[in-house]
Coordinates of C-alpha atoms in Angstrom, one line a residue:
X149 CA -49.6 -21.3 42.9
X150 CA -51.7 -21.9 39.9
X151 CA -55.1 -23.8 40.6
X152 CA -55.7 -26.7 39.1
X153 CA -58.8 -25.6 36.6
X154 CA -56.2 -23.3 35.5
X155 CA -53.7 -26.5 34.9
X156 CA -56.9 -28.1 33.0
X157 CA -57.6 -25.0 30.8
X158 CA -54.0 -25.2 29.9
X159 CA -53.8 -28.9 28.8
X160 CA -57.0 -28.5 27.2
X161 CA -55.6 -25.2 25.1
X162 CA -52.9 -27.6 23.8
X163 CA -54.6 -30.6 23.2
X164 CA -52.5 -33.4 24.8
X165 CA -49.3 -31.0 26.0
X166 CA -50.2 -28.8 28.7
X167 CA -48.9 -25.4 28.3
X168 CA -47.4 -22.3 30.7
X169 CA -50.5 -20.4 32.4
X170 CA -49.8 -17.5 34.8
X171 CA -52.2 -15.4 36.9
X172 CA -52.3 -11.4 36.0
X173 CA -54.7 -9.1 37.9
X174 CA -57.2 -9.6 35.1
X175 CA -57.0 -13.3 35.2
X176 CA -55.7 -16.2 34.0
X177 CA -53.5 -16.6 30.8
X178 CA -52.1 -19.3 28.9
X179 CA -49.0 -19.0 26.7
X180 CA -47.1 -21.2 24.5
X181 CA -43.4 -22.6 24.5
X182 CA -40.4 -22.5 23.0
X183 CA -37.1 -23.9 22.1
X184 CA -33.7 -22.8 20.3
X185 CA -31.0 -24.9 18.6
X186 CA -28.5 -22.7 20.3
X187 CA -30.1 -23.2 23.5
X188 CA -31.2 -25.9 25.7
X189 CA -32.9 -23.1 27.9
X190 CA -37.2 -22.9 27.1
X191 CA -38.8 -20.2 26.8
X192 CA -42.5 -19.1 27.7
X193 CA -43.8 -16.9 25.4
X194 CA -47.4 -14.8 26.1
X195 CA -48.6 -13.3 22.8
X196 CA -51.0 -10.7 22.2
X197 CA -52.3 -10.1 25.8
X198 CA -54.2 -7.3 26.3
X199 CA -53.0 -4.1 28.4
X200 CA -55.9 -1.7 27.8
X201 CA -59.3 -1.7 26.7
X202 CA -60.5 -1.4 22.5
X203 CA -59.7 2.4 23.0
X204 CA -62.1 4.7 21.6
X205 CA -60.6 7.0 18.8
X206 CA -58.7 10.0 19.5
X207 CA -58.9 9.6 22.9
X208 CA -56.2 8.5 25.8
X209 CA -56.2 4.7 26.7
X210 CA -58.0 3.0 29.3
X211 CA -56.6 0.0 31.8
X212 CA -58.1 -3.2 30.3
X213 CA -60.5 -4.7 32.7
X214 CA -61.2 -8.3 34.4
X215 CA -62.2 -11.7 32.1
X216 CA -63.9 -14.0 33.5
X217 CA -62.2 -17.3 31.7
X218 CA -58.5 -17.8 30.7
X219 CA -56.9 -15.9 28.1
X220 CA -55.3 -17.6 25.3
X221 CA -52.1 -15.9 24.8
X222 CA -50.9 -18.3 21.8
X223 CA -51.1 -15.8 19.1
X224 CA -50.0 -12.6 18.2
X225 CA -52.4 -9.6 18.6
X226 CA -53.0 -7.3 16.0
X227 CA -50.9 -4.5 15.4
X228 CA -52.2 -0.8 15.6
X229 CA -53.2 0.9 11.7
X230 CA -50.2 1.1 10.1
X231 CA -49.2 4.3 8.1
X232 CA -46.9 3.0 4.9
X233 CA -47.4 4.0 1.3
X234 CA -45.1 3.7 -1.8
X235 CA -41.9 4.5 0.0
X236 CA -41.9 3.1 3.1
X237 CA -43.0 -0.2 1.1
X238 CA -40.6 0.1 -1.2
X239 CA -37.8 0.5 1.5
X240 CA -39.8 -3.0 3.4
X241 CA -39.2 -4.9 0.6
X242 CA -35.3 -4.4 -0.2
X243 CA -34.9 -4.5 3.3
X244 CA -37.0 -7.9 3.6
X245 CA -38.9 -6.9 6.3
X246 CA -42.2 -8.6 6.6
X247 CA -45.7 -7.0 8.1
X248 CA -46.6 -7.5 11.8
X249 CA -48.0 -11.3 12.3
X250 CA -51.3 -10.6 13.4
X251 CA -52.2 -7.9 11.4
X252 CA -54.1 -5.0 11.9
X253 CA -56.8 -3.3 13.9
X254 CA -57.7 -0.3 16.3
X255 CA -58.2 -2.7 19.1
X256 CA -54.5 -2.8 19.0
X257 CA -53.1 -2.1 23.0
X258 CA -51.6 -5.4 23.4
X259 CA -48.4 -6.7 24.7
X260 CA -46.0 -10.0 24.2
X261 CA -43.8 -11.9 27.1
X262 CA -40.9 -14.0 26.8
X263 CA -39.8 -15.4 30.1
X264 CA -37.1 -18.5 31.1
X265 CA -39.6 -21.4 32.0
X266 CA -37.8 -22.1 35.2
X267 CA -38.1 -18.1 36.3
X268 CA -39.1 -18.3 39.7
X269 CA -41.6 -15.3 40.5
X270 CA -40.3 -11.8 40.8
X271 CA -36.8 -13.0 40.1
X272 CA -35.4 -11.6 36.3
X273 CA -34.6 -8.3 34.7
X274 CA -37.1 -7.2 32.7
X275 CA -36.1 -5.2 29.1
X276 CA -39.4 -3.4 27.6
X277 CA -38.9 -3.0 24.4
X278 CA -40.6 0.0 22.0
X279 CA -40.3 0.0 18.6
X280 CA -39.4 2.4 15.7
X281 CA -40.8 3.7 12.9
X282 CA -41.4 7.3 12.5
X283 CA -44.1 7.6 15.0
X284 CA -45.8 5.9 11.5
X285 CA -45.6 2.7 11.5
X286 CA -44.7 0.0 13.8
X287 CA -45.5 -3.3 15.6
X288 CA -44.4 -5.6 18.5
X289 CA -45.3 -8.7 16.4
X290 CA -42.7 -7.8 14.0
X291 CA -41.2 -11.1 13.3
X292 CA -37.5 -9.6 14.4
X293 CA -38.8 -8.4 18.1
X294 CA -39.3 -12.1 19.1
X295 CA -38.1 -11.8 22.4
X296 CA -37.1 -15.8 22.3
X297 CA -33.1 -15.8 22.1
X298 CA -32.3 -13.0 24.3
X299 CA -34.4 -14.4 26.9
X300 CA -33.0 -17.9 26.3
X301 CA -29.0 -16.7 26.2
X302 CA -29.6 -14.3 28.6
X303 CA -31.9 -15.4 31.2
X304 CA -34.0 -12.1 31.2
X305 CA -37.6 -11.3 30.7
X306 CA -38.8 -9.3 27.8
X307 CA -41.6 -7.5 27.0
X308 CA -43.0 -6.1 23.5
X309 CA -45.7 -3.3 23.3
X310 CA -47.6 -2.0 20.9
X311 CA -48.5 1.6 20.8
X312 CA -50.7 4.1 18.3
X313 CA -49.2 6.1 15.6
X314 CA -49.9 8.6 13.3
X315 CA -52.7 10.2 13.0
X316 CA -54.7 7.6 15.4
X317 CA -51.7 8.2 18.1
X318 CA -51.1 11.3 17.7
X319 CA -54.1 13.4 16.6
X320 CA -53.7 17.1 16.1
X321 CA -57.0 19.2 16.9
X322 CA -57.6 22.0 19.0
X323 CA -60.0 21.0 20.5
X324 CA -58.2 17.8 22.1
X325 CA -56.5 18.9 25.7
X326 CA -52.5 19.4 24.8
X327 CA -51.9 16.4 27.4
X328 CA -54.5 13.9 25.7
X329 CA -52.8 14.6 22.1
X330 CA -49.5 12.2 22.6
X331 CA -52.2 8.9 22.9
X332 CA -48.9 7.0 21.5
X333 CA -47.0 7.9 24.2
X334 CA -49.7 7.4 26.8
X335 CA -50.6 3.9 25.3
X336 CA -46.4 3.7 26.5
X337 CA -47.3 4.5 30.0
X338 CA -50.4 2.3 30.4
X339 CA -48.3 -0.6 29.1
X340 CA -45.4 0.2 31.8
X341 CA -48.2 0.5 34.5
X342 CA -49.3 -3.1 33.2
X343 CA -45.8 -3.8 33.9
X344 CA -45.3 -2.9 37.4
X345 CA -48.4 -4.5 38.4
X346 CA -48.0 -8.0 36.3
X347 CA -44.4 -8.7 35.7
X348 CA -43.5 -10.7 39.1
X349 CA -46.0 -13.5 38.0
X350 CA -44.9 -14.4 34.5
X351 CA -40.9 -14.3 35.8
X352 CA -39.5 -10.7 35.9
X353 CA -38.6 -8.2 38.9
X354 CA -40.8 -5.2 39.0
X355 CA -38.0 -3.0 40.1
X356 CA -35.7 -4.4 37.9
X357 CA -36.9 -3.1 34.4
X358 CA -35.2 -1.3 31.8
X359 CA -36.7 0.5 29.0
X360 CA -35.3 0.0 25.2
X361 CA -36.3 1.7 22.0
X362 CA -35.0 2.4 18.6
X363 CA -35.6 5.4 16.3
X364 CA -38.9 6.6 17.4
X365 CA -38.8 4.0 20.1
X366 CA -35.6 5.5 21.3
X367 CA -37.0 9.3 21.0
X368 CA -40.0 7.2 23.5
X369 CA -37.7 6.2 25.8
X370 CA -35.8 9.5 26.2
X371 CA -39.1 11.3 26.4
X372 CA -40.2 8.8 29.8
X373 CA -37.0 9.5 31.1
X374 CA -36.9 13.2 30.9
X375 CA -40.9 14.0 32.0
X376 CA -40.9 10.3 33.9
X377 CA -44.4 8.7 35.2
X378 CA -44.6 8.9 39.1
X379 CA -43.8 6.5 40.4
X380 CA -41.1 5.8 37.9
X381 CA -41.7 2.5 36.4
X382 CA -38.2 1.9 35.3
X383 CA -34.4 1.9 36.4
X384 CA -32.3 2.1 33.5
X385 CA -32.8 3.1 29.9
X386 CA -31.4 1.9 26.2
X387 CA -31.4 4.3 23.5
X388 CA -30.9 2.9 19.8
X389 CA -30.6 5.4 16.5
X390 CA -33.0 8.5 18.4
X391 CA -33.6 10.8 21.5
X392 CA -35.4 13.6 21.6
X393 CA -33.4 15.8 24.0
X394 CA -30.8 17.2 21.4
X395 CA -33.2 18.9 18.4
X396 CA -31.9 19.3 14.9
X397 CA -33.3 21.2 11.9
X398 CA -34.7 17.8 10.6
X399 CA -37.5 17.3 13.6
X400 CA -41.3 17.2 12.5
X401 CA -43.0 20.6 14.3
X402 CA -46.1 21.1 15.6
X403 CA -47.4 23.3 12.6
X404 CA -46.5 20.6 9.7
X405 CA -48.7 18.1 12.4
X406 CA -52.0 20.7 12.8
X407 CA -51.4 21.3 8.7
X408 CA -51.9 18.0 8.5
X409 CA -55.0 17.9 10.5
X410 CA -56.2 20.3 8.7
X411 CA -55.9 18.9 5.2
X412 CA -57.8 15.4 6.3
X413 CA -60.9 17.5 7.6
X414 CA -60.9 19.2 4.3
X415 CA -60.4 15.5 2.7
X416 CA -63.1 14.1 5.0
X417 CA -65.3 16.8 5.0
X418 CA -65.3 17.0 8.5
X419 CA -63.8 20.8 9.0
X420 CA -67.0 22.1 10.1
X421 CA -69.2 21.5 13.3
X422 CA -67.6 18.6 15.8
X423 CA -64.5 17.6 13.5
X424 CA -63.6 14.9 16.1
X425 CA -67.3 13.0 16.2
X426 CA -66.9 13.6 12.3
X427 CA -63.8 11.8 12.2
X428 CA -64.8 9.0 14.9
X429 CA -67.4 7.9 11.7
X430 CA -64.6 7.5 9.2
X431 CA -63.5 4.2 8.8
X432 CA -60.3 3.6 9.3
X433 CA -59.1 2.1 6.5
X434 CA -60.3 5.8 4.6
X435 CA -58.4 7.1 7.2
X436 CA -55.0 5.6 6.9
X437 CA -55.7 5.7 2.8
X438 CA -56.1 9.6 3.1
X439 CA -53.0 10.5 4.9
X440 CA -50.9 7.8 3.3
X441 CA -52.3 9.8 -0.1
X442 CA -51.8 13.0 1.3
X443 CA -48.5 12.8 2.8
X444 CA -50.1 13.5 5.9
X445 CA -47.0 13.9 9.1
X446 CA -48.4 13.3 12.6
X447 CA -46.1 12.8 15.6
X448 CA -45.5 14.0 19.1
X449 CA -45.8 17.7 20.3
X450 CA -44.6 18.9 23.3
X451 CA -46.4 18.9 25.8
X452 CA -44.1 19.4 29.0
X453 CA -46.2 16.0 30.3
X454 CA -45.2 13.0 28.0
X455 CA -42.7 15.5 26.1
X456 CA -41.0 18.1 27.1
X457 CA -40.0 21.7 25.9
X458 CA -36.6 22.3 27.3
X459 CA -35.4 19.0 27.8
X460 CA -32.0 19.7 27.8
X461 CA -32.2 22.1 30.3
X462 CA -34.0 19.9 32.3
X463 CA -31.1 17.1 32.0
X464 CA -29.0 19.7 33.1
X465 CA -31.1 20.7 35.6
X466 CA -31.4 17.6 37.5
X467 CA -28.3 18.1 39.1
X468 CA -29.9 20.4 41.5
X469 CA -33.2 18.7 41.3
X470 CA -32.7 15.5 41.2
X471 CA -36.8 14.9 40.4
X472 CA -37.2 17.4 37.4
X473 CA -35.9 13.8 35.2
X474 CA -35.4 10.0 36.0
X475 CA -31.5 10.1 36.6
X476 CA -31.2 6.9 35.7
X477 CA -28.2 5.1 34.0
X478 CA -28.1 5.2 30.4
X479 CA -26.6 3.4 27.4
X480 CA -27.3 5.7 23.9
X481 CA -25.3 4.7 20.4
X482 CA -26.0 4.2 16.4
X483 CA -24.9 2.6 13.1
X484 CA -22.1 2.9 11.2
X485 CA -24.0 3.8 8.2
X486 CA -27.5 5.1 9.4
X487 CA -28.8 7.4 6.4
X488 CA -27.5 5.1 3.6
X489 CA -31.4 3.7 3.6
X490 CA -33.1 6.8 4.3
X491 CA -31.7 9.1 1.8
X492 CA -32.0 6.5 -1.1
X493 CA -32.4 8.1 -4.6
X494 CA -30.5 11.4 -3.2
X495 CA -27.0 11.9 -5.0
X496 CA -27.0 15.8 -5.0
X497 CA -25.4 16.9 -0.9
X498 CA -25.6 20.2 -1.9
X499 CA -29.5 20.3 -2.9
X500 CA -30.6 18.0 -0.3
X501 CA -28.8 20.1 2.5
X502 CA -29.2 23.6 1.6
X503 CA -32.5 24.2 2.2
X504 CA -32.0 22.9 5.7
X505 CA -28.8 24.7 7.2
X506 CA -28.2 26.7 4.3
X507 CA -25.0 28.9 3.9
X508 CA -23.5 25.8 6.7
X509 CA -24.0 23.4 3.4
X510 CA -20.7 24.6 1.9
X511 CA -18.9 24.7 5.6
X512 CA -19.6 20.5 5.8
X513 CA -19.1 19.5 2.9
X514 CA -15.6 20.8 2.7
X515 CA -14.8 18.6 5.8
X516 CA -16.3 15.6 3.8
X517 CA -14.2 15.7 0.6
X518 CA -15.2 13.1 -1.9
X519 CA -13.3 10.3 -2.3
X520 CA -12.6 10.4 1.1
X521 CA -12.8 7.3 3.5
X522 CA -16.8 6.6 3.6
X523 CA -17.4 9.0 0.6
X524 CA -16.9 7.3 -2.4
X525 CA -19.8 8.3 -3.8
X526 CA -22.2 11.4 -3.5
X527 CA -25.0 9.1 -2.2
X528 CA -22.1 8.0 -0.1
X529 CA -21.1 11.4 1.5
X530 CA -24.5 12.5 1.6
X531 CA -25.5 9.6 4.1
X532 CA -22.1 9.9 6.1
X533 CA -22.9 13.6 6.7
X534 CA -26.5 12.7 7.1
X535 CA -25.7 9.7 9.6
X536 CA -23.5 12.2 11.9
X537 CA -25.2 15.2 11.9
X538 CA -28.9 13.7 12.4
X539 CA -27.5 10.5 14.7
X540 CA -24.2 10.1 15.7
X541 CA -23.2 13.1 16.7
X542 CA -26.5 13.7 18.1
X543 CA -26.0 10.4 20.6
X544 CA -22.3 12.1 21.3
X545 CA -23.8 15.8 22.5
X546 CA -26.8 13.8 24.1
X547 CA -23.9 11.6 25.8
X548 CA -21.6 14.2 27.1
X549 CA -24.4 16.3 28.4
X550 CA -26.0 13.4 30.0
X551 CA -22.3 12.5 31.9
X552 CA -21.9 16.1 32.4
X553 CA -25.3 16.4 34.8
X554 CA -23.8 13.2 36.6
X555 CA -25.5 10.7 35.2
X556 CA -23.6 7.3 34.6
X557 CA -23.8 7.3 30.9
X558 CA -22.2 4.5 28.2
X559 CA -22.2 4.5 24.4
X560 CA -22.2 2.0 21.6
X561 CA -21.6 1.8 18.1
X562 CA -22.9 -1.0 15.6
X563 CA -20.7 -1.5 13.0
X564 CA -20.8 -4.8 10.5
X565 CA -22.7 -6.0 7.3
X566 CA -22.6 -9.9 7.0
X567 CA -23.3 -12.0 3.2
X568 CA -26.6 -13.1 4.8
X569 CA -28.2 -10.4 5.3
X570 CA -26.3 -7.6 3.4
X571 CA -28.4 -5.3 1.2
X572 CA -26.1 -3.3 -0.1
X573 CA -26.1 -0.6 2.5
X574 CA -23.8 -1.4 5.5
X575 CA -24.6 -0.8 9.0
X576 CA -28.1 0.8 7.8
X577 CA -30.9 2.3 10.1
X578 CA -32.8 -0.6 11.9
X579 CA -29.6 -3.0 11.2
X580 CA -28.7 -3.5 14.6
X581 CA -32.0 -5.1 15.7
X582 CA -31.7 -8.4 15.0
X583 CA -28.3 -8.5 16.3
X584 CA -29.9 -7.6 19.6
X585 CA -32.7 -9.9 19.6
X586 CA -31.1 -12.9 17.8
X587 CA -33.4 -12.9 15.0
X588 CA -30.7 -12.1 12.1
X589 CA -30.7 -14.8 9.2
X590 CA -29.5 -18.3 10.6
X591 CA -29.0 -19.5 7.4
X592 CA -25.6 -19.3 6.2
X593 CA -24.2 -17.7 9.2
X594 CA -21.0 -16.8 10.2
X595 CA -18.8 -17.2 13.3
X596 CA -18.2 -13.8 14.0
X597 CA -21.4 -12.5 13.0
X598 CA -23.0 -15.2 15.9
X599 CA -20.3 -13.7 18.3
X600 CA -21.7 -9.8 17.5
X601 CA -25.0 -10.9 18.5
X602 CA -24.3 -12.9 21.5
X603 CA -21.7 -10.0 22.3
X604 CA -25.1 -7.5 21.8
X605 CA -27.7 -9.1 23.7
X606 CA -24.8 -10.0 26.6
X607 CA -24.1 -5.8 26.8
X608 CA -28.0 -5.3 27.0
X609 CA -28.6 -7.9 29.1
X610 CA -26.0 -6.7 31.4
X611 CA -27.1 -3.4 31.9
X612 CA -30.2 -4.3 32.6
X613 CA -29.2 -6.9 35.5
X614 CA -27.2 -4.2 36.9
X615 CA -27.2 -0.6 35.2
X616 CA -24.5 1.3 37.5
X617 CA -21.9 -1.5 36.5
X618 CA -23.0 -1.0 33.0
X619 CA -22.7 -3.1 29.4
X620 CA -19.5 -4.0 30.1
X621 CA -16.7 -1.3 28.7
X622 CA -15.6 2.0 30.3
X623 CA -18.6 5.1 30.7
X624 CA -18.4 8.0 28.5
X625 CA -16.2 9.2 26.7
X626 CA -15.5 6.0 26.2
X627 CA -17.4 3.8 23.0
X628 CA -18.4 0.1 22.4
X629 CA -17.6 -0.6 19.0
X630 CA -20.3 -3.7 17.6
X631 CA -18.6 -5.6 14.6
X632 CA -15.2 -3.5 13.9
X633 CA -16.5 -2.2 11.1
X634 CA -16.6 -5.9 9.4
X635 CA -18.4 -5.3 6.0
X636 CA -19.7 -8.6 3.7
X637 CA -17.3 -10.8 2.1
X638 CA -14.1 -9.1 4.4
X639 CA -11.6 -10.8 6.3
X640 CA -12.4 -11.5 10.6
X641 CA -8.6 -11.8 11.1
X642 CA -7.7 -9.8 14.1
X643 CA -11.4 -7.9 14.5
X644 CA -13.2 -7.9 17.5
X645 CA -17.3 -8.8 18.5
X646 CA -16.3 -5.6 21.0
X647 CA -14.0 -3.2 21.2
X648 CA -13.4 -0.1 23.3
X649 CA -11.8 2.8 21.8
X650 CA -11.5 6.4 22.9
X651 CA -15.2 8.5 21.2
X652 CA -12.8 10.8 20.2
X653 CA -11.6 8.5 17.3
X654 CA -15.4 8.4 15.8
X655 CA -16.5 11.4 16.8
X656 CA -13.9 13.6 15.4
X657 CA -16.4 16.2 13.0
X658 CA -19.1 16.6 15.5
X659 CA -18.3 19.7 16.9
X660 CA -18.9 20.9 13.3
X661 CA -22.3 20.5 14.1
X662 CA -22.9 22.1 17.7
X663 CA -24.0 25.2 16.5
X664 CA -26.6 23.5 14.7
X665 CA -29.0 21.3 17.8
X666 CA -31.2 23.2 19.9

């Protein structure tokens, strides 16, 4: 029960309208409401609450402590440093995607709720979400990871987190123990910790979460499954575009990280003596500026305790050891058009693919003819080849392994482009999102492009609420097709929101590319 002070803070936080305040174990908070026009469900939505202390640079994050008056939860926190620069700004503004809402800072571990008003305690399925961006970039108050409409039309709880990237998350010194170098990751953990111990107040069922990530967020989410916190903090997992058990020739490595490292002590002077106090006195604005300058590539190493090594074999080994991973259910897919965004300015296959998997190059494109369907083009064929080797076909080997070791395993596939929010590019990298959390364009809307959504967030939502019955189609080797591969300005007649369709039928070229993951 929340005491009455607690009530008073609330009404005094809103002026004349008292608003939602829940008790966490480092006291009160008070959040705000809200309302869709699809919906007569509202929603209670805690912004920006903190899940670990200002963390001290280059070093692994700390639980946040106790306050001693109510936390106002109205606003979003700030997001962690973002690394950008000229071509990941380039690609934010054709896709129209705005910067996070609260900007930016170090003091940055923070986390967002979105619960049904009515949830009793303890009593919904909780998705986490973790974002994407390259292990670069990324922010839970992104405008299109409102959690609002999927808790509203689904009656779940969800939770966004932010974590550090690049060189702040993932520092590369040798001098840093090899488990304190993946602080992204840990910053993951802490949150899920916050998780276990908070959720039952504000609405959600500890034992009932499921983890979901995209791109690097998805490479996150397989990483917690494969070396899994004890206890394990979730039951089910959601992977979107990324993994990180099946390894192609594209993956950052450790040495292009510690290069990296390298060439900002050089920049900051700080190569000599204690490089990490040096760095500690940078600013971190000079910071970001240098590696966005440099080119600078930080990211994850293996670690075999956030990441590990032999994944796969792990997976595989589970069968026999049921402990070595968390065997728990999993639903893995991509786009229809993935790379078409990624690979923008690239028209030569040939040149772009050579140095890569070299005398292979002429093997794949022969099996990717041009003019053929979804290679009209070069950039066209470059992407398709691009979108199956590097993601598709990647989910498919990650899928039939995963089934393989006994693990009940589904798969998806997003396929649509809609006149409000086509750029040109299809079913692009990042496309699916809003689909998933309702936040596409509402302006000028279709139908069917209403009934993908709703048909998204109910597949999510039903895994989560029960993750051995699944999103709602057949297990592996079946697929969940998203959209029927409706593109802008094309006729609905006789497509499907969903449809279920034999992987086979998508997934006919990948063994082309077995030889080629590790």
């Amino acid at each position: 029960m929340v005491p009455l002070i607690l009530l008073g803070l609330a009404a005094v936080v809103a002026g004349s309208k008292p608003l939602p305040t829940a008790i966490i174990d480092s006291g009160a908070i008070v959040g705000t409401t809200t309302t869709l026009p699809s919906s007569t469900a509202v929603v209670n939505k805690y912004l920006g609450v903190p899940f670990g202390k200002p963390p001290v640079r280059f070093s692994p994050p700390e639980p946040v402590g106790r306050w001693s008056t109510y936390y106002n939860a109205t606003k979003w926190g700030p997001a962690c440093i973002q690394e950008t620069g000229p071509a990941v700004d380039f690609l934010f503004n054709l896709l129209d995607m705005p910067p996070p809402l609260g900007g930016e800072d170090e003091d940055c571990l923070n986390l967002n709720v979105f619960t049904p008003a009515d949830a009793s305690a303890g009593s919904k399925a909780v998705l986490v979400w973790l974002y994407g961006g390259a292990f670069r970039n990324g922010a839970s108050a992104e405008p299109q990871y409102d959690g609002s409409s999927f808790a509203a039309n689904q009656d779940v709880v969800v939770v966004t987190i932010n974590y550090r990237t690049n060189v702040f998350g993932f520092p590369a010194d040798e001098s840093i123990p090899l488990k304190e170098r993946n602080l992204g990751l840990l910053d993951q953990r802490l949150a899920l910790e916050w998780v276990t111990r908070n959720i039952a107040g504000l609405g959600g069922d500890p034992s009932k979460v499921t983890i979901v990530g995209e791109s690097a967020g998805a490479t996150s989410v397989d990483a917690l499954v494969v070396t899994p916190p004890e206890p394990v903090p979730f039951r089910a997992a959601i992977m979107e575009s990324g993994q990180t058990s099946v390894q192609t020739s594209f993956d950052t490595t450790v040495k292009s990280c510690e290069q990296s490292w390298q060439k900002l002590l050089n920049a900051t002077n700080c190569a000599s003596g204690n490089s990490i106090e040096c760095l500690r006195a940078v600013p971190a604005q000079d910071l970001k500026k240098l590696a966005i300058k440099g080119s600078l590539v930080f990211g994850p190493v293996r670690d075999d305790f956030t990441l590990a090594k032999k994944p796969r074999q792990r997976r595989l080994n589970s069968v026999k050891n049921e402990t070595s991973i968390a065997r728990v259910p999993v639903l893995i897919g991509s786009n229809g058009d993935e790379a078409m965004t990624t690979i923008i300015g690239q028209n030569d296959p040939k040149k772009y693919l050579q140095p890569v998997i070299g005398n292979y190059t002429d093997l794949l494109l022969s099996k990717y003819p041009l003019g053929s369907p979804g290679a009209h083009t070069q950039h066209e064929r470059l992407s398709l080849i691009i979108t199956e080797f590097q993601i598709q076909c990647v989910s498919a080997a990650y899928a039939n392994e995963s089934a393989f070791a006994g693990i009940p395993t589904w798969r998806y596939l997003f396929n649509a482009s809609f006149p409000n929010n086509e750029r040109g590019y299809g079913a692009y990298h990042t496309s699916e999102i809003p689909f998933v959390f309702g936040t596409y364009p509402q302006a000028n809307k279709t139908q069917f492009e209403e009934d993908v959504s709703k048909s998204m967030q109910k597949a999510w939502a039903d895994f989560a609420k029960d993750p051995y019955k699944g999103p709602g189609w057949a297990r592996e080797p079946a697929i969940g097709i998203f959209g029927d591969g409706v593109k802008a300005g094309m006729s609905v007649e006789g497509k499907k929101p969903l449809r279920t369709v034999p992987s086979k039928k998508v997934d006919f070229r990948c063994p082309l590319y077995l030889p080629l993951y590790t």
